[in-house]
Amino acid sequence: MTWAALAFVGDGLSSLVLPAVLAGMPDPATSIGLISFAGLGLALVVMPLAGRVSDRLRGGVDRRAFMAVAAIPALIGLAMLAVSDGRPWLAAAAYLVAILASSAIQASLQTLIPEHVETPRRGRAASLKTAFDIGGAFVAFLLLGWALEASGIAGAAAASAGVLLLALVLVFVWVPRPVGVSAHEPHAKPASIPGGFWPLVLSRFLFLFGIYVVGRFLLLLVADRLGVPAASAAAETGGILA
């Protein structure tokens, strides 16, 4: 469920909400590109740092608490976005805050499968995780596209915040504290990064790069071809992305 919520904050905001907010600017494509570049560039730095902090705090603060704390600035960013209509600079700041906070949540969330699932079942667990990730994006595109047309930016931000809060509640209800982890347990020394790690990261970067090139600007393309304002093309674009 948390992966689905992150799809609302990441995929939905980036591909639908931010372009809808910036569509009225003189050069929206450049603005979207620069803000997305800044957000993803900062997330590239924040995520490994947040993961390292989560690892070091694991003996005294479990992953669920770390994610809950990281969700606070994400919710603040969504609240800023809800009141940003007509103020592109505020929307840009809100987007950056939400993206960085969701990156910190994801850094801790990545560890739940290896910490809670036995090795023979991790492939199945990873597959289900990916299904919820993609399924979350599917629902996010449809729901946020509809919310943008029906309720504007505030409605889309409220929907994203609601899904994120629900996901955090379910994490605390469904995910137990890992066996063997206590507040008094000494922290284990982090393992070194294997040599095959960086080619894996690079391949993921190239794969996602192709997706982002299409997704970030699709709303502007659809609105231009239909001859309607960007907010009026949100539902159609959400359907295409889904």
GROMACS .gro file of C-alpha atoms in nm:
model
  242
    1MET     CA    1   0.000   0.000   0.000
    2THR     CA    2   0.285   0.240   0.079
    3TRP     CA    3   0.431   0.185  -0.268
    4ALA     CA    4   0.095   0.282  -0.411
    5ALA     CA    5   0.093   0.596  -0.198
    6LEU     CA    6   0.440   0.691  -0.318
    7ALA     CA    7   0.313   0.657  -0.674
    8PHE     CA    8   0.060   0.932  -0.596
    9VAL     CA    9   0.331   1.160  -0.459
   10GLY     CA   10   0.595   1.077  -0.719
   11ASP     CA   11   0.435   0.972  -1.048
   12GLY     CA   12   0.106   1.157  -1.004
   13LEU     CA   13   0.249   1.490  -0.894
   14SER     CA   14   0.526   1.483  -1.153
   15SER     CA   15   0.320   1.381  -1.454
   16LEU     CA   16  -0.016   1.549  -1.387
   17VAL     CA   17  -0.033   1.797  -1.099
   18LEU     CA   18   0.289   1.993  -1.154
   19PRO     CA   19   0.232   2.032  -1.532
   20ALA     CA   20  -0.126   2.144  -1.464
   21VAL     CA   21  -0.003   2.411  -1.221
   22LEU     CA   22   0.269   2.539  -1.454
   23ALA     CA   23   0.076   2.516  -1.780
   24GLY     CA   24  -0.021   2.883  -1.764
   25MET     CA   25   0.336   3.007  -1.753
   26PRO     CA   26   0.499   3.162  -2.063
   27ASP     CA   27   0.724   2.857  -2.119
   28PRO     CA   28   0.573   2.569  -1.919
   29ALA     CA   29   0.784   2.293  -2.075
   30THR     CA   30   1.110   2.457  -1.966
   31SER     CA   31   0.972   2.523  -1.616
   32ILE     CA   32   0.856   2.162  -1.579
   33GLY     CA   33   1.192   2.035  -1.702
   34LEU     CA   34   1.395   2.253  -1.465
   35ILE     CA   35   1.182   2.182  -1.158
   36SER     CA   36   1.172   1.808  -1.230
   37PHE     CA   37   1.548   1.811  -1.284
   38ALA     CA   38   1.600   1.984  -0.951
   39GLY     CA   39   1.362   1.750  -0.767
   40LEU     CA   40   1.506   1.429  -0.906
   41GLY     CA   41   1.863   1.555  -0.868
   42LEU     CA   42   1.808   1.633  -0.501
   43ALA     CA   43   1.627   1.302  -0.450
   44LEU     CA   44   1.931   1.127  -0.597
   45VAL     CA   45   2.134   1.268  -0.308
   46VAL     CA   46   1.871   1.245  -0.034
   47MET     CA   47   1.769   0.882  -0.085
   48PRO     CA   48   2.105   0.713  -0.008
   49LEU     CA   49   2.164   0.953   0.282
   50ALA     CA   50   1.819   0.879   0.425
   51GLY     CA   51   1.882   0.507   0.383
   52ARG     CA   52   2.207   0.536   0.574
   53VAL     CA   53   2.037   0.729   0.856
   54SER     CA   54   1.759   0.470   0.867
   55ASP     CA   55   2.018   0.192   0.897
   56ARG     CA   56   2.202   0.366   1.178
   57LEU     CA   57   1.882   0.437   1.372
   58ARG     CA   58   1.745   0.087   1.326
   59GLY     CA   59   1.848  -0.029   1.673
   60GLY     CA   60   1.644   0.241   1.845
   61VAL     CA   61   1.394   0.361   1.585
   62ASP     CA   62   1.225   0.102   1.367
   63ARG     CA   63   1.164   0.159   0.997
   64ARG     CA   64   0.795   0.237   1.043
   65ALA     CA   65   0.867   0.527   1.276
   66PHE     CA   66   1.132   0.660   1.037
   67MET     CA   67   0.878   0.655   0.752
   68ALA     CA   68   0.617   0.828   0.969
   69VAL     CA   69   0.856   1.110   1.053
   70ALA     CA   70   0.962   1.144   0.689
   71ALA     CA   71   0.594   1.166   0.591
   72ILE     CA   72   0.546   1.489   0.787
   73PRO     CA   73   0.729   1.713   0.534
   74ALA     CA   74   0.557   1.521   0.252
   75LEU     CA   75   0.218   1.618   0.397
   76ILE     CA   76   0.339   1.976   0.445
   77GLY     CA   77   0.444   1.985   0.080
   78LEU     CA   78   0.103   1.858  -0.029
   79ALA     CA   79  -0.067   2.122   0.188
   80MET     CA   80   0.148   2.391   0.024
   81LEU     CA   81   0.052   2.253  -0.315
   82ALA     CA   82  -0.318   2.268  -0.228
   83VAL     CA   83  -0.298   2.646  -0.175
   84SER     CA   84  -0.052   2.717  -0.458
   85ASP     CA   85  -0.305   2.781  -0.736
   86GLY     CA   86  -0.188   3.087  -0.929
   87ARG     CA   87   0.152   3.092  -0.756
   88PRO     CA   88   0.395   2.877  -0.957
   89TRP     CA   89   0.687   2.946  -0.723
   90LEU     CA   90   0.491   2.803  -0.429
   91ALA     CA   91   0.391   2.498  -0.636
   92ALA     CA   92   0.756   2.440  -0.727
   93ALA     CA   93   0.865   2.460  -0.362
   94ALA     CA   94   0.580   2.230  -0.258
   95TYR     CA   95   0.675   1.976  -0.524
   96LEU     CA   96   1.040   1.973  -0.415
   97VAL     CA   97   0.947   1.925  -0.047
   98ALA     CA   98   0.706   1.641  -0.127
   99ILE     CA   99   0.948   1.463  -0.361
  100LEU     CA  100   1.240   1.480  -0.117
  101ALA     CA  101   1.025   1.355   0.171
  102SER     CA  102   0.885   1.068  -0.038
  103SER     CA  103   1.244   0.975  -0.131
  104ALA     CA  104   1.330   0.945   0.239
  105ILE     CA  105   1.022   0.727   0.294
  106GLN     CA  106   1.121   0.505   0.003
  107ALA     CA  107   1.476   0.467   0.133
  108SER     CA  108   1.345   0.300   0.449
  109LEU     CA  109   1.061   0.118   0.273
  110GLN     CA  110   1.309  -0.064   0.048
  111THR     CA  111   1.435  -0.262   0.346
  112LEU     CA  112   1.106  -0.420   0.452
  113ILE     CA  113   1.125  -0.720   0.217
  114PRO     CA  114   1.476  -0.839   0.317
  115GLU     CA  115   1.401  -0.777   0.685
  116HIS     CA  116   1.060  -0.946   0.697
  117VAL     CA  117   1.055  -1.209   0.421
  118GLU     CA  118   1.247  -1.534   0.420
  119THR     CA  119   1.503  -1.568   0.141
  120PRO     CA  120   1.316  -1.836  -0.062
  121ARG     CA  121   1.009  -1.610  -0.081
  122ARG     CA  122   1.177  -1.279  -0.162
  123GLY     CA  123   1.134  -1.313  -0.536
  124ARG     CA  124   0.759  -1.351  -0.495
  125ALA     CA  125   0.752  -1.063  -0.246
  126ALA     CA  126   0.951  -0.838  -0.480
  127SER     CA  127   0.712  -0.922  -0.764
  128LEU     CA  128   0.410  -0.832  -0.550
  129LYS     CA  129   0.582  -0.510  -0.444
  130THR     CA  130   0.634  -0.416  -0.808
  131ALA     CA  131   0.272  -0.502  -0.888
  132PHE     CA  132   0.155  -0.261  -0.617
  133ASP     CA  133   0.404  -0.002  -0.738
  134ILE     CA  134   0.270  -0.013  -1.094
  135GLY     CA  135  -0.087  -0.064  -0.975
  136GLY     CA  136  -0.051   0.240  -0.753
  137ALA     CA  137   0.064   0.449  -1.047
  138PHE     CA  138  -0.233   0.317  -1.249
  139VAL     CA  139  -0.480   0.426  -0.980
  140ALA     CA  140  -0.292   0.752  -0.918
  141PHE     CA  141  -0.311   0.858  -1.281
  142LEU     CA  142  -0.682   0.784  -1.304
  143LEU     CA  143  -0.779   0.933  -0.967
  144LEU     CA  144  -0.560   1.243  -0.986
  145GLY     CA  145  -0.667   1.312  -1.343
  146TRP     CA  146  -1.028   1.301  -1.231
  147ALA     CA  147  -0.955   1.507  -0.917
  148LEU     CA  148  -0.778   1.778  -1.116
  149GLU     CA  149  -1.077   1.824  -1.343
  150ALA     CA  150  -1.334   1.801  -1.064
  151SER     CA  151  -1.163   1.983  -0.775
  152GLY     CA  152  -0.848   2.142  -0.911
  153ILE     CA  153  -0.504   2.135  -0.752
  154ALA     CA  154  -0.643   2.127  -0.397
  155GLY     CA  155  -0.847   1.814  -0.470
  156ALA     CA  156  -0.548   1.632  -0.620
  157ALA     CA  157  -0.326   1.727  -0.325
  158ALA     CA  158  -0.591   1.615  -0.075
  159ALA     CA  159  -0.631   1.280  -0.251
  160SER     CA  160  -0.254   1.221  -0.241
  161ALA     CA  161  -0.234   1.315   0.129
  162GLY     CA  162  -0.525   1.085   0.215
  163VAL     CA  163  -0.370   0.786   0.040
  164LEU     CA  164  -0.033   0.849   0.207
  165LEU     CA  165  -0.189   0.869   0.555
  166LEU     CA  166  -0.388   0.549   0.495
  167ALA     CA  167  -0.074   0.369   0.380
  168LEU     CA  168   0.120   0.470   0.692
  169VAL     CA  169  -0.160   0.349   0.917
  170LEU     CA  170  -0.163   0.013   0.737
  171VAL     CA  171   0.216  -0.018   0.772
  172PHE     CA  172   0.185   0.011   1.150
  173VAL     CA  173  -0.109  -0.232   1.155
  174TRP     CA  174   0.028  -0.498   0.918
  175VAL     CA  175   0.408  -0.478   0.941
  176PRO     CA  176   0.552  -0.610   1.268
  177ARG     CA  177   0.878  -0.499   1.421
  178PRO     CA  178   1.155  -0.718   1.275
  179VAL     CA  179   1.242  -1.015   1.494
  180GLY     CA  180   1.569  -0.964   1.679
  181VAL     CA  181   1.564  -0.584   1.657
  182SER     CA  182   1.537  -0.404   1.987
  183ALA     CA  183   1.620  -0.064   2.120
  184HIS     CA  184   1.923  -0.210   2.298
  185GLU     CA  185   2.060  -0.414   2.010
  186PRO     CA  186   2.398  -0.284   1.883
  187HIS     CA  187   2.395  -0.165   1.524
  188ALA     CA  188   2.563  -0.399   1.278
  189LYS     CA  189   2.832  -0.258   1.050
  190PRO     CA  190   2.683  -0.184   0.703
  191ALA     CA  191   2.790  -0.424   0.431
  192SER     CA  192   3.011  -0.292   0.152
  193ILE     CA  193   2.850  -0.219  -0.185
  194PRO     CA  194   2.908  -0.509  -0.430
  195GLY     CA  195   3.073  -0.442  -0.770
  196GLY     CA  196   2.758  -0.527  -0.965
  197PHE     CA  197   2.553  -0.263  -0.783
  198TRP     CA  198   2.642   0.040  -0.996
  199PRO     CA  199   2.565  -0.123  -1.335
  200LEU     CA  200   2.225  -0.217  -1.188
  201VAL     CA  201   2.164   0.143  -1.082
  202LEU     CA  202   2.273   0.272  -1.424
  203SER     CA  203   2.042   0.032  -1.608
  204ARG     CA  204   1.752   0.142  -1.388
  205PHE     CA  205   1.840   0.506  -1.459
  206LEU     CA  206   1.832   0.451  -1.836
  207PHE     CA  207   1.502   0.261  -1.816
  208LEU     CA  208   1.332   0.528  -1.606
  209PHE     CA  209   1.479   0.806  -1.820
  210GLY     CA  210   1.274   0.689  -2.116
  211ILE     CA  211   0.958   0.682  -1.905
  212TYR     CA  212   1.016   1.029  -1.763
  213VAL     CA  213   1.084   1.182  -2.105
  214VAL     CA  214   0.732   1.081  -2.212
  215GLY     CA  215   0.543   1.123  -1.886
  216ARG     CA  216   0.661   1.469  -1.775
  217PHE     CA  217   0.533   1.649  -2.085
  218LEU     CA  218   0.239   1.436  -2.198
  219LEU     CA  219  -0.022   1.662  -2.033
  220LEU     CA  220   0.102   1.964  -2.229
  221LEU     CA  221   0.095   1.762  -2.554
  222VAL     CA  222  -0.258   1.632  -2.498
  223ALA     CA  223  -0.387   1.978  -2.399
  224ASP     CA  224  -0.227   2.131  -2.708
  225ARG     CA  225  -0.370   1.870  -2.944
  226LEU     CA  226  -0.718   1.893  -2.792
  227GLY     CA  227  -0.704   2.272  -2.783
  228VAL     CA  228  -0.814   2.291  -2.418
  229PRO     CA  229  -0.656   2.417  -2.092
  230ALA     CA  230  -0.419   2.173  -1.923
  231ALA     CA  231  -0.652   2.114  -1.627
  232SER     CA  232  -0.929   2.015  -1.869
  233ALA     CA  233  -0.705   1.754  -2.030
  234ALA     CA  234  -0.597   1.597  -1.699
  235ALA     CA  235  -0.847   1.311  -1.704
  236GLU     CA  236  -0.762   1.217  -2.064
  237THR     CA  237  -0.388   1.230  -1.987
  238GLY     CA  238  -0.434   1.025  -1.671
  239GLY     CA  239  -0.617   0.760  -1.874
  240ILE     CA  240  -0.337   0.749  -2.132
  241LEU     CA  241  -0.069   0.718  -1.863
  242ALA     CA  242  -0.268   0.449  -1.682
   0.00000   0.00000   0.00000
